[in-house]
One Martini backbone bead per residue (centre of mass of N, CA, C, O) as a GRO file, in nm:
protein
  125
    1GLN     BB    1   2.111  -4.935  -1.909
    2VAL     BB    2   1.876  -4.859  -2.138
    3GLN     BB    3   1.577  -5.057  -2.208
    4LEU     BB    4   1.368  -5.171  -2.482
    5VAL     BB    5   1.110  -5.431  -2.476
    6GLU     BB    6   0.939  -5.607  -2.704
    7SER     BB    7   0.607  -5.765  -2.724
    8GLY     BB    8   0.332  -5.958  -2.899
    9GLY     BB    9   0.374  -6.038  -3.162
   10GLY     BB   10   0.232  -6.153  -3.488
   11LEU     BB   11  -0.010  -6.371  -3.617
   12VAL     BB   12  -0.318  -6.250  -3.769
   13GLN     BB   13  -0.633  -6.211  -3.830
   14ALA     BB   14  -0.861  -6.041  -3.954
   15GLY     BB   15  -1.011  -5.886  -3.663
   16GLY     BB   16  -0.808  -5.915  -3.463
   17SER     BB   17  -0.582  -5.944  -3.174
   18LEU     BB   18  -0.333  -5.743  -2.993
   19ARG     BB   19  -0.065  -5.726  -2.738
   20LEU     BB   20   0.162  -5.494  -2.661
   21SER     BB   21   0.490  -5.479  -2.510
   22CYS     BB   22   0.693  -5.250  -2.293
   23VAL     BB   23   1.001  -5.279  -2.138
   24VAL     BB   24   1.166  -5.094  -1.889
   25SER     BB   25   1.516  -5.069  -1.837
   26GLY     BB   26   1.739  -4.884  -1.610
   27ARG     BB   27   1.467  -4.713  -1.571
   28THR     BB   28   1.232  -4.517  -1.488
   29ALA     BB   29   0.912  -4.455  -1.661
   30SER     BB   30   0.728  -4.238  -1.514
   31SER     BB   31   0.868  -3.972  -1.675
   32ALA     BB   32   0.797  -4.081  -1.952
   33ALA     BB   33   0.767  -4.060  -2.282
   34MET     BB   34   0.550  -4.258  -2.488
   35GLY     BB   35   0.565  -4.483  -2.783
   36TRP     BB   36   0.415  -4.592  -3.092
   37PHE     BB   37   0.551  -4.740  -3.377
   38ARG     BB   38   0.565  -4.787  -3.742
   39GLN     BB   39   0.701  -5.019  -4.007
   40ALA     BB   40   0.681  -5.059  -4.334
   41PRO     BB   41   0.765  -5.164  -4.623
   42GLY     BB   42   0.890  -4.873  -4.776
   43LYS     BB   43   0.836  -4.707  -4.514
   44GLU     BB   44   0.783  -4.491  -4.279
   45ARG     BB   45   0.790  -4.404  -3.969
   46GLU     BB   46   0.498  -4.418  -3.755
   47LEU     BB   47   0.259  -4.306  -3.565
   48VAL     BB   48   0.025  -4.442  -3.334
   49ALA     BB   49   0.104  -4.377  -3.018
   50ALA     BB   50   0.071  -4.173  -2.715
   51ILE     BB   51   0.219  -4.113  -2.378
   52SER     BB   52   0.218  -3.979  -2.083
   53SER     BB   53   0.306  -3.980  -1.757
   54GLY     BB   54  -0.016  -3.920  -1.686
   55GLY     BB   55  -0.195  -4.063  -1.943
   56ASN     BB   56  -0.199  -3.912  -2.185
   57THR     BB   57  -0.334  -3.920  -2.523
   58TYR     BB   58  -0.239  -4.025  -2.866
   59TYR     BB   59  -0.372  -4.058  -3.208
   60ALA     BB   60  -0.388  -4.186  -3.486
   61ASP     BB   61  -0.633  -4.207  -3.706
   62PHE     BB   62  -0.606  -4.524  -3.759
   63ALA     BB   63  -0.629  -4.585  -3.430
   64LYS     BB   64  -0.894  -4.487  -3.378
   65GLY     BB   65  -1.101  -4.722  -3.202
   66ARG     BB   66  -0.870  -4.972  -3.196
   67PHE     BB   67  -0.651  -4.841  -3.017
   68THR     BB   68  -0.456  -4.885  -2.699
   69ILE     BB   69  -0.287  -4.690  -2.473
   70SER     BB   70  -0.070  -4.787  -2.196
   71ARG     BB   71   0.029  -4.777  -1.839
   72ASP     BB   72   0.271  -4.929  -1.595
   73ASN     BB   73   0.475  -4.798  -1.366
   74ALA     BB   74   0.526  -5.039  -1.172
   75ARG     BB   75   0.626  -5.213  -1.447
   76ASN     BB   76   0.757  -5.051  -1.676
   77THR     BB   77   0.494  -5.044  -1.879
   78VAL     BB   78   0.382  -5.062  -2.220
   79TYR     BB   79   0.082  -5.055  -2.414
   80LEU     BB   80  -0.083  -5.222  -2.710
   81GLN     BB   81  -0.405  -5.232  -2.808
   82MET     BB   82  -0.527  -5.440  -3.081
   83ASN     BB   83  -0.805  -5.400  -3.286
   84SER     BB   84  -0.933  -5.470  -3.576
   85LEU     BB   85  -0.742  -5.590  -3.773
   86LYS     BB   86  -0.539  -5.514  -4.058
   87PRO     BB   87  -0.334  -5.561  -4.318
   88GLU     BB   88  -0.224  -5.254  -4.296
   89ASP     BB   89  -0.089  -5.322  -4.000
   90THR     BB   90   0.151  -5.429  -4.120
   91ALA     BB   91   0.445  -5.439  -3.907
   92VAL     BB   92   0.686  -5.279  -3.731
   93TYR     BB   93   0.694  -5.239  -3.381
   94TYR     BB   94   0.775  -4.949  -3.183
   95CYS     BB   95   0.933  -4.847  -2.898
   96GLU     BB   96   0.928  -4.525  -2.735
   97GLY     BB   97   1.151  -4.286  -2.558
   98ARG     BB   98   1.136  -4.011  -2.307
   99GLY     BB   99   1.306  -3.872  -2.072
  100PHE     BB  100   1.206  -3.647  -1.854
  101ALA     BB  101   0.870  -3.594  -1.958
  102TYR     BB  102   0.665  -3.429  -1.805
  103GLY     BB  103   0.352  -3.427  -1.971
  104MET     BB  104   0.448  -3.531  -2.239
  105ILE     BB  105   0.355  -3.548  -2.587
  106ALA     BB  106   0.507  -3.747  -2.827
  107THR     BB  107   0.475  -3.728  -3.200
  108LYS     BB  108   0.778  -3.734  -3.272
  109LEU     BB  109   1.055  -3.909  -3.343
  110THR     BB  110   1.265  -3.676  -3.259
  111GLU     BB  111   1.161  -3.682  -2.944
  112TYR     BB  112   1.321  -3.942  -2.924
  113ASP     BB  113   1.591  -4.152  -2.735
  114LEU     BB  114   1.433  -4.430  -2.735
  115TRP     BB  115   1.452  -4.784  -2.840
  116GLY     BB  116   1.359  -5.068  -2.983
  117GLN     BB  117   1.364  -5.363  -3.191
  118GLY     BB  118   1.095  -5.479  -3.230
  119THR     BB  119   0.769  -5.602  -3.359
  120GLN     BB  120   0.597  -5.828  -3.540
  121VAL     BB  121   0.310  -5.757  -3.752
  122THR     BB  122   0.067  -5.987  -3.890
  123VAL     BB  123  -0.203  -5.950  -4.128
  124ALA     BB  124  -0.441  -6.161  -4.240
  125SER     BB  125  -0.694  -6.199  -4.500
   0.00000   0.00000   0.00000
């Protein structure tokens, strides 16, 4: 059974940083397209960043210059480094995966077939 488990969320002051991790178990993640989404209360889940199996990346406009997505295939782990956090970044952050997607950057939620339970990020002003 494939599982995605996120960690690294928490409470941080505006301007601070957090690094989220997503560990994939049950299957090698090296061929998977991976992404981070977020969902704030009352809002739809939105893409934050995506990464292909080969390491190509895509960022939502609000994430450009502040967030960095990366992956360590040897550890079956995807990361989201978040710097210069703002109160509007407060949300539950979800790791998403799509298996056997060599070279694909998936930017739509419907393109993913695996997801984690989410990790809460709260940015205090």
